[in-house]
Short mmCIF file of N, CA and C in Angstrom, two decimals:
data_model
loop_
_atom_site.label_atom_id
_atom_site.label_comp_id
_atom_site.label_asym_id
_atom_site.label_seq_id
_atom_site.Cartn_x
_atom_site.Cartn_y
_atom_site.Cartn_z
N MET A 145 9.19 181.17 -63.20
CA MET A 145 10.35 180.54 -62.10
C MET A 145 11.12 181.68 -61.63
N GLU A 146 10.85 182.03 -60.21
CA GLU A 146 11.74 182.59 -59.53
C GLU A 146 13.11 182.84 -59.87
N ASN A 147 14.02 183.49 -59.50
CA ASN A 147 15.34 183.97 -59.71
C ASN A 147 15.98 183.52 -58.41
N GLU A 148 16.06 182.44 -57.91
CA GLU A 148 16.32 181.97 -56.59
C GLU A 148 17.83 181.65 -56.93
N LYS A 149 18.31 182.20 -55.47
CA LYS A 149 19.99 181.94 -55.42
C LYS A 149 20.26 181.08 -54.14
N LEU A 150 20.99 179.95 -54.51
CA LEU A 150 21.34 178.92 -53.60
C LEU A 150 22.05 179.71 -52.43
N ASP A 151 21.65 179.29 -50.89
CA ASP A 151 22.24 179.98 -50.08
C ASP A 151 23.24 178.69 -49.41
N LYS A 152 23.62 179.06 -48.36
CA LYS A 152 24.89 178.23 -47.73
C LYS A 152 24.36 176.72 -47.58
N ARG A 153 23.26 177.01 -46.76
CA ARG A 153 22.80 175.64 -46.29
C ARG A 153 22.19 174.49 -47.48
N SER A 154 21.81 175.31 -48.45
CA SER A 154 21.43 174.45 -49.83
C SER A 154 22.81 173.84 -50.13
N LEU A 155 23.69 174.73 -50.29
CA LEU A 155 24.86 174.19 -51.13
C LEU A 155 25.56 173.09 -50.43
N GLN A 156 25.65 173.39 -48.87
CA GLN A 156 25.81 172.16 -48.04
C GLN A 156 25.20 170.90 -48.18
N ALA A 157 24.02 170.83 -48.53
CA ALA A 157 23.32 169.56 -48.56
C ALA A 157 23.51 169.19 -49.74
N VAL A 158 23.76 169.84 -50.98
CA VAL A 158 24.23 169.12 -52.12
C VAL A 158 25.70 168.63 -52.13
N SER A 159 26.31 169.31 -51.38
CA SER A 159 27.89 169.02 -51.40
C SER A 159 28.03 167.74 -50.77
N LEU A 160 27.35 168.02 -49.54
CA LEU A 160 27.34 166.91 -48.49
C LEU A 160 26.85 165.30 -49.33
N THR A 161 25.79 165.57 -50.04
CA THR A 161 25.63 164.16 -50.97
C THR A 161 26.65 163.95 -51.93
N ALA A 162 27.01 165.06 -52.58
CA ALA A 162 28.17 164.54 -53.48
C ALA A 162 29.33 163.63 -52.67
N VAL A 163 29.60 164.17 -51.73
CA VAL A 163 30.99 163.49 -51.25
C VAL A 163 30.48 162.39 -50.49
N LEU A 164 29.69 161.99 -50.20
CA LEU A 164 29.06 161.04 -49.67
C LEU A 164 29.11 159.73 -50.75
N LEU A 165 28.74 160.33 -51.96
CA LEU A 165 28.45 159.43 -52.98
C LEU A 165 30.10 158.56 -53.53
N VAL A 166 30.93 159.92 -53.71
CA VAL A 166 32.27 159.43 -54.00
C VAL A 166 33.11 158.70 -52.77
N ALA A 167 32.41 159.08 -51.46
CA ALA A 167 33.44 158.01 -50.60
C ALA A 167 32.51 156.72 -50.34
N SER A 168 31.32 156.50 -50.93
CA SER A 168 30.90 155.18 -50.77
C SER A 168 31.40 154.39 -52.02
N ILE A 169 31.75 155.27 -53.25
CA ILE A 169 32.29 154.41 -54.16
C ILE A 169 33.77 154.15 -53.98
N LEU A 170 34.55 154.96 -53.02
CA LEU A 170 35.65 154.61 -52.70
C LEU A 170 35.73 153.45 -51.68
N VAL A 171 34.83 153.57 -50.59
CA VAL A 171 34.76 152.43 -49.69
C VAL A 171 34.62 151.06 -50.19
N PHE A 172 33.68 150.85 -51.53
CA PHE A 172 33.45 149.61 -52.34
C PHE A 172 34.53 148.83 -52.45
N PRO A 173 35.61 148.78 -53.15
CA PRO A 173 36.82 148.00 -53.39
C PRO A 173 37.45 148.02 -51.99
N ILE A 174 37.36 148.36 -50.73
CA ILE A 174 38.44 148.42 -49.63
C ILE A 174 38.64 147.15 -48.99
N GLY A 175 37.42 146.44 -49.35
CA GLY A 175 37.63 145.25 -48.74
C GLY A 175 38.98 144.31 -49.50
N LYS A 176 38.94 144.25 -50.71
CA LYS A 176 39.77 143.60 -51.35
C LYS A 176 41.27 144.30 -51.24
N LEU A 177 41.61 145.61 -50.91
CA LEU A 177 42.76 146.06 -50.85
C LEU A 177 43.45 145.76 -49.59
N VAL A 178 42.39 145.92 -48.66
CA VAL A 178 43.01 145.68 -47.22
C VAL A 178 42.28 144.30 -46.58
N LYS A 179 43.20 143.80 -46.18
CA LYS A 179 42.92 142.29 -45.93
C LYS A 179 42.24 142.42 -44.34
N ALA A 180 41.25 143.10 -44.20
CA ALA A 180 40.61 143.02 -42.94
C ALA A 180 38.83 142.19 -43.12
N ASP A 181 38.55 142.23 -41.74
CA ASP A 181 37.22 141.33 -41.83
C ASP A 181 36.39 142.09 -42.25
N LEU A 182 34.87 141.70 -42.80
CA LEU A 182 33.80 142.35 -42.96
C LEU A 182 33.52 143.53 -42.07
N TRP A 183 33.90 143.33 -41.30
CA TRP A 183 33.09 144.49 -40.27
C TRP A 183 33.40 146.05 -40.62
N LEU A 184 34.99 146.14 -41.15
CA LEU A 184 35.51 147.40 -41.57
C LEU A 184 34.43 148.15 -42.82
N PRO A 185 34.28 147.32 -43.72
CA PRO A 185 33.44 148.14 -44.95
C PRO A 185 31.82 148.31 -43.96
N ILE A 186 31.46 147.42 -43.41
CA ILE A 186 30.08 147.34 -42.70
C ILE A 186 30.07 148.80 -42.04
N THR A 187 30.85 148.79 -41.37
CA THR A 187 31.02 150.32 -40.28
C THR A 187 31.00 151.61 -41.28
N LEU A 188 32.27 151.49 -42.28
CA LEU A 188 32.00 152.47 -43.15
C LEU A 188 30.58 152.78 -43.85
N PHE A 189 30.13 151.80 -44.31
CA PHE A 189 28.69 151.93 -44.89
C PHE A 189 27.87 152.40 -44.22
N ALA A 190 27.78 152.08 -43.04
CA ALA A 190 26.50 152.36 -42.00
C ALA A 190 27.11 153.99 -41.77
N LEU A 191 28.26 154.31 -41.38
CA LEU A 191 28.60 155.94 -41.34
C LEU A 191 28.00 156.49 -42.58
N ILE A 192 28.31 156.34 -43.65
CA ILE A 192 27.94 156.99 -44.77
C ILE A 192 26.41 156.91 -45.08
N ASP A 193 25.93 155.68 -44.92
CA ASP A 193 24.25 155.77 -44.74
C ASP A 193 23.64 156.75 -43.59
N ALA A 194 24.18 156.86 -42.58
CA ALA A 194 23.86 158.07 -41.60
C ALA A 194 24.09 159.48 -42.27
N GLY A 195 25.01 159.64 -43.20
CA GLY A 195 25.42 160.96 -43.68
C GLY A 195 24.44 161.39 -44.53
N PHE A 196 24.25 160.20 -45.38
CA PHE A 196 22.90 160.25 -46.54
C PHE A 196 21.68 160.77 -45.50
N ILE A 197 21.32 160.08 -44.65
CA ILE A 197 19.97 160.63 -43.58
C ILE A 197 20.25 162.31 -43.42
N LEU A 198 21.39 162.39 -42.87
CA LEU A 198 21.65 163.70 -42.32
C LEU A 198 21.48 164.66 -43.66
N ALA A 199 22.08 164.23 -44.84
CA ALA A 199 21.76 165.13 -45.80
C ALA A 199 20.45 165.20 -46.57
N LEU A 200 20.13 164.02 -46.58
CA LEU A 200 18.47 164.34 -46.51
C LEU A 200 17.76 165.65 -45.88
N PHE A 201 17.79 165.30 -44.35
CA PHE A 201 17.38 166.20 -43.42
C PHE A 201 17.66 167.79 -44.02
N MET A 202 18.89 167.80 -43.98
CA MET A 202 19.57 169.27 -44.59
C MET A 202 19.07 169.96 -45.66
N GLY A 203 18.72 169.06 -46.51
CA GLY A 203 17.82 169.47 -47.83
C GLY A 203 16.40 169.71 -48.08
N MET A 204 15.88 168.95 -46.86
CA MET A 204 14.60 169.15 -46.54
C MET A 204 14.18 170.95 -46.02
N ARG A 205 15.15 170.96 -45.26
CA ARG A 205 15.13 172.48 -44.59
C ARG A 205 15.51 173.58 -45.19
N SER A 206 15.90 173.23 -46.82
CA SER A 206 16.12 174.15 -47.61
C SER A 206 14.94 174.80 -48.28
N GLN A 207 15.24 176.14 -48.45
CA GLN A 207 14.07 176.76 -48.94
C GLN A 207 13.73 176.73 -50.38
N GLN A 208 14.74 176.15 -51.50
CA GLN A 208 14.51 176.26 -52.81
C GLN A 208 14.08 174.90 -52.96
N ARG A 209 13.14 174.79 -54.15
CA ARG A 209 12.26 173.74 -54.32
C ARG A 209 13.32 172.72 -55.13
N PHE A 210 14.15 173.00 -55.96
CA PHE A 210 15.28 172.09 -56.60
C PHE A 210 15.85 171.35 -55.41
N VAL A 211 16.72 171.90 -54.74
CA VAL A 211 17.08 171.52 -53.65
C VAL A 211 16.39 170.24 -52.83
N LYS A 212 15.17 170.68 -52.38
CA LYS A 212 14.32 169.64 -51.73
C LYS A 212 14.00 168.56 -52.72
N LEU A 213 13.84 168.77 -54.03
CA LEU A 213 13.54 167.58 -54.71
C LEU A 213 14.88 166.50 -54.88
N PHE A 214 15.91 167.34 -55.13
CA PHE A 214 17.35 166.69 -55.12
C PHE A 214 17.41 165.79 -54.21
N SER A 215 17.26 166.46 -53.09
CA SER A 215 17.56 165.57 -51.90
C SER A 215 16.67 164.52 -51.30
N ILE A 216 15.48 164.68 -51.89
CA ILE A 216 14.56 163.72 -51.55
C ILE A 216 14.96 162.13 -52.43
N LEU A 217 14.92 162.72 -54.01
CA LEU A 217 15.25 161.63 -54.82
C LEU A 217 16.77 161.16 -54.72
N ALA A 218 17.66 161.90 -54.56
CA ALA A 218 19.05 161.25 -54.52
C ALA A 218 19.46 160.81 -53.34
N ASN A 219 19.36 161.36 -51.98
CA ASN A 219 19.40 160.77 -51.02
C ASN A 219 18.57 159.47 -50.46
N GLY A 220 17.04 159.80 -51.10
CA GLY A 220 16.54 158.48 -50.82
C GLY A 220 17.29 156.93 -51.75
N VAL A 221 17.35 157.23 -52.70
CA VAL A 221 17.92 156.04 -53.72
C VAL A 221 19.20 155.77 -53.13
N PHE A 222 20.08 156.71 -52.59
CA PHE A 222 21.75 156.33 -52.03
C PHE A 222 21.24 155.73 -50.66
N ILE A 223 20.59 156.05 -49.90
CA ILE A 223 19.99 155.29 -48.36
C ILE A 223 19.57 153.68 -48.80
N ILE A 224 18.85 154.02 -49.80
CA ILE A 224 18.46 152.15 -50.36
C ILE A 224 19.43 151.48 -50.57
N VAL A 225 20.13 151.99 -51.80
CA VAL A 225 21.33 151.05 -52.11
C VAL A 225 22.25 150.90 -51.02
N THR A 226 22.75 152.10 -50.03
CA THR A 226 23.70 151.67 -49.08
C THR A 226 23.30 150.64 -48.27
N SER A 227 21.91 150.76 -47.75
CA SER A 227 21.10 149.88 -46.93
C SER A 227 21.31 148.26 -47.23
N PHE A 228 21.01 148.32 -48.79
CA PHE A 228 21.23 147.22 -49.28
C PHE A 228 22.34 146.22 -49.45
N MET A 229 23.29 147.50 -49.18
CA MET A 229 24.58 146.85 -49.39
C MET A 229 25.39 146.31 -48.26
N ILE A 230 24.80 147.20 -46.91
CA ILE A 230 24.84 146.47 -45.92
C ILE A 230 24.51 145.55 -45.19
N TYR A 231 23.30 145.68 -45.82
CA TYR A 231 22.45 143.98 -45.50
C TYR A 231 23.27 142.73 -46.06
N LEU A 232 23.54 143.11 -47.38
CA LEU A 232 24.36 141.79 -48.11
C LEU A 232 25.79 141.25 -47.36
N LEU A 233 26.37 142.70 -46.93
CA LEU A 233 27.77 142.51 -46.30
C LEU A 233 27.36 141.60 -44.96
N LEU A 234 26.05 141.85 -44.29
CA LEU A 234 25.98 141.25 -42.80
C LEU A 234 25.63 139.81 -42.95
N ILE A 235 25.13 139.66 -44.10
CA ILE A 235 24.66 138.13 -44.57
C ILE A 235 26.09 137.41 -44.95
N ALA A 236 27.04 138.16 -45.73
CA ALA A 236 28.18 137.42 -46.14
C ALA A 236 29.29 136.93 -44.96
N ASN A 237 29.02 138.22 -44.00
CA ASN A 237 29.61 138.15 -42.50
C ASN A 237 28.93 136.85 -41.86
N GLY A 238 27.60 136.77 -41.78
CA GLY A 238 27.02 135.84 -41.19
C GLY A 238 27.31 134.33 -41.78
N ILE A 239 27.81 134.23 -42.77
CA ILE A 239 27.81 132.92 -43.44
C ILE A 239 29.47 132.34 -43.27
N SER A 240 30.17 133.27 -43.30
CA SER A 240 31.50 133.23 -43.01
C SER A 240 32.10 133.07 -41.62
N GLU A 241 31.38 133.51 -40.89
CA GLU A 241 31.53 133.13 -39.48
C GLU A 241 31.52 131.70 -38.84
N PRO A 242 32.40 131.52 -38.04
CA PRO A 242 32.31 129.96 -37.60
C PRO A 242 31.38 129.51 -36.87
#
């Protein structure tokens, strides 16, 4: 295997994925801490989901094989999980609306 050094773009893609993962974990309990309606976590999860899509494209533009593989697998799973969370929050919001 070639001795490949991670360039700045590759590090940005991996670090963006890590930051968005931490942000999504921190947003999860926000509905219980802040007495707001469900649109706040829905909006935050939608922004995080858009960030995962951006991180996926940034990782795909990298030249390193590991970064591409990590980007496809990790961001793909995180996009699916975050979209499912948005879907469940939208269902809960629809049920709770008068």
